């Protein structure tokens, strides 16, 4: 890999393949989480292969998630058998 973008692309490809093989998720299906991800996990957890997130957002300043955010993400990913994918490249 040469760039962070290649790393993310590869992680998404792995998640898609894994989701199709292990959770019978149809290929080319995307769930975009723009609201409460806890609600979406509860409603569609069986259709989610991977949860891609930035642990710290570095664009336009440094944005750190609230206390306990990563713990909640880990718990939800474990509960719903979802791959937790951290994009740590800035």
CSV table of C-alpha atoms in Angstrom, one decimal:
chain,number,residue,atom,x,y,z
A,1,UNK,CA,0.0,0.0,0.0
A,2,UNK,CA,1.2,3.5,-0.8
A,3,UNK,CA,-1.6,5.7,0.5
A,4,UNK,CA,-4.2,5.9,3.3
A,5,UNK,CA,-6.8,5.8,0.6
A,6,UNK,CA,-5.5,2.5,-0.6
A,7,UNK,CA,-5.7,1.2,2.9
A,8,UNK,CA,-9.3,2.2,3.3
A,9,UNK,CA,-10.2,0.8,-0.1
A,10,UNK,CA,-8.6,-2.5,0.8
A,11,UNK,CA,-10.4,-2.6,4.2
A,12,UNK,CA,-13.7,-2.0,2.5
A,13,UNK,CA,-13.1,-4.7,0.0
A,14,UNK,CA,-12.3,-7.2,2.7
A,15,UNK,CA,-15.4,-6.1,4.7
A,16,UNK,CA,-17.6,-6.6,1.6
A,17,UNK,CA,-16.2,-10.0,0.9
A,18,UNK,CA,-16.4,-11.1,4.6
A,19,UNK,CA,-20.0,-9.7,4.9
A,20,UNK,CA,-21.1,-11.6,1.8
A,21,UNK,CA,-19.5,-14.9,2.8
A,22,UNK,CA,-20.2,-14.8,6.6
A,23,UNK,CA,-23.5,-12.7,6.9
A,24,UNK,CA,-25.0,-13.3,3.5
A,25,UNK,CA,-25.1,-9.6,2.8
A,26,UNK,CA,-25.8,-8.8,-0.8
A,27,UNK,CA,-23.0,-7.3,-2.8
A,28,UNK,CA,-23.1,-3.6,-3.6
A,29,UNK,CA,-25.4,-2.7,-0.7
A,30,UNK,CA,-24.4,0.3,1.4
A,31,UNK,CA,-25.9,1.7,4.6
A,32,UNK,CA,-24.7,5.2,5.2
A,33,UNK,CA,-24.8,6.2,8.9
A,34,UNK,CA,-25.5,9.9,9.1
A,35,UNK,CA,-27.6,9.8,12.3
A,36,UNK,CA,-27.6,7.7,15.4
A,37,UNK,CA,-25.4,4.8,14.6
A,38,UNK,CA,-26.8,2.9,17.7
A,39,UNK,CA,-30.3,3.0,16.2
A,40,UNK,CA,-29.0,1.8,12.8
A,41,UNK,CA,-27.1,-1.0,14.3
A,42,UNK,CA,-30.3,-2.2,16.1
A,43,UNK,CA,-32.4,-1.9,13.0
A,44,UNK,CA,-29.9,-3.3,10.4
A,45,UNK,CA,-27.1,-5.0,12.3
A,46,UNK,CA,-27.5,-8.2,10.3
A,47,UNK,CA,-26.9,-6.2,7.1
A,48,UNK,CA,-23.8,-4.4,8.3
A,49,UNK,CA,-20.4,-5.9,7.4
A,50,UNK,CA,-18.1,-3.1,8.5
A,51,UNK,CA,-18.1,0.1,10.5
A,52,UNK,CA,-15.6,2.6,9.1
A,53,UNK,CA,-14.7,5.6,11.2
A,54,UNK,CA,-12.0,8.1,12.0
A,55,UNK,CA,-10.9,7.8,15.7
A,56,UNK,CA,-9.6,11.4,15.5
A,57,UNK,CA,-10.7,13.8,12.7
A,58,UNK,CA,-7.7,15.9,11.6
A,59,UNK,CA,-9.2,18.0,8.8
A,60,UNK,CA,-10.3,21.5,9.7
A,61,UNK,CA,-8.8,21.3,13.2
A,62,UNK,CA,-8.6,18.3,15.5
A,63,UNK,CA,-11.9,16.7,16.5
A,64,UNK,CA,-11.8,14.0,19.2
A,65,UNK,CA,-14.8,11.9,19.8
A,66,UNK,CA,-16.6,12.1,23.1
A,67,UNK,CA,-15.5,10.0,26.1
A,68,UNK,CA,-16.8,6.5,25.7
A,69,UNK,CA,-17.4,6.7,21.9
A,70,UNK,CA,-14.9,4.1,20.9
A,71,UNK,CA,-16.0,1.7,23.7
A,72,UNK,CA,-19.6,2.0,22.4
A,73,UNK,CA,-18.5,1.4,18.8
A,74,UNK,CA,-16.5,-1.7,19.9
A,75,UNK,CA,-19.5,-3.1,21.9
A,76,UNK,CA,-21.9,-2.6,19.0
A,77,UNK,CA,-19.5,-4.1,16.5
A,78,UNK,CA,-19.0,-7.2,18.7
A,79,UNK,CA,-22.8,-7.5,19.5
A,80,UNK,CA,-23.8,-7.4,15.8
A,81,UNK,CA,-20.8,-9.2,14.4
A,82,UNK,CA,-19.5,-6.2,12.4
A,83,UNK,CA,-15.9,-5.5,11.5
A,84,UNK,CA,-14.6,-2.4,13.2
A,85,UNK,CA,-12.4,-0.4,10.7
A,86,UNK,CA,-10.5,2.6,12.0
A,87,UNK,CA,-9.2,5.0,9.4
A,88,UNK,CA,-6.2,6.5,11.2
A,89,UNK,CA,-4.5,8.0,8.2
A,90,UNK,CA,-4.7,11.8,8.0
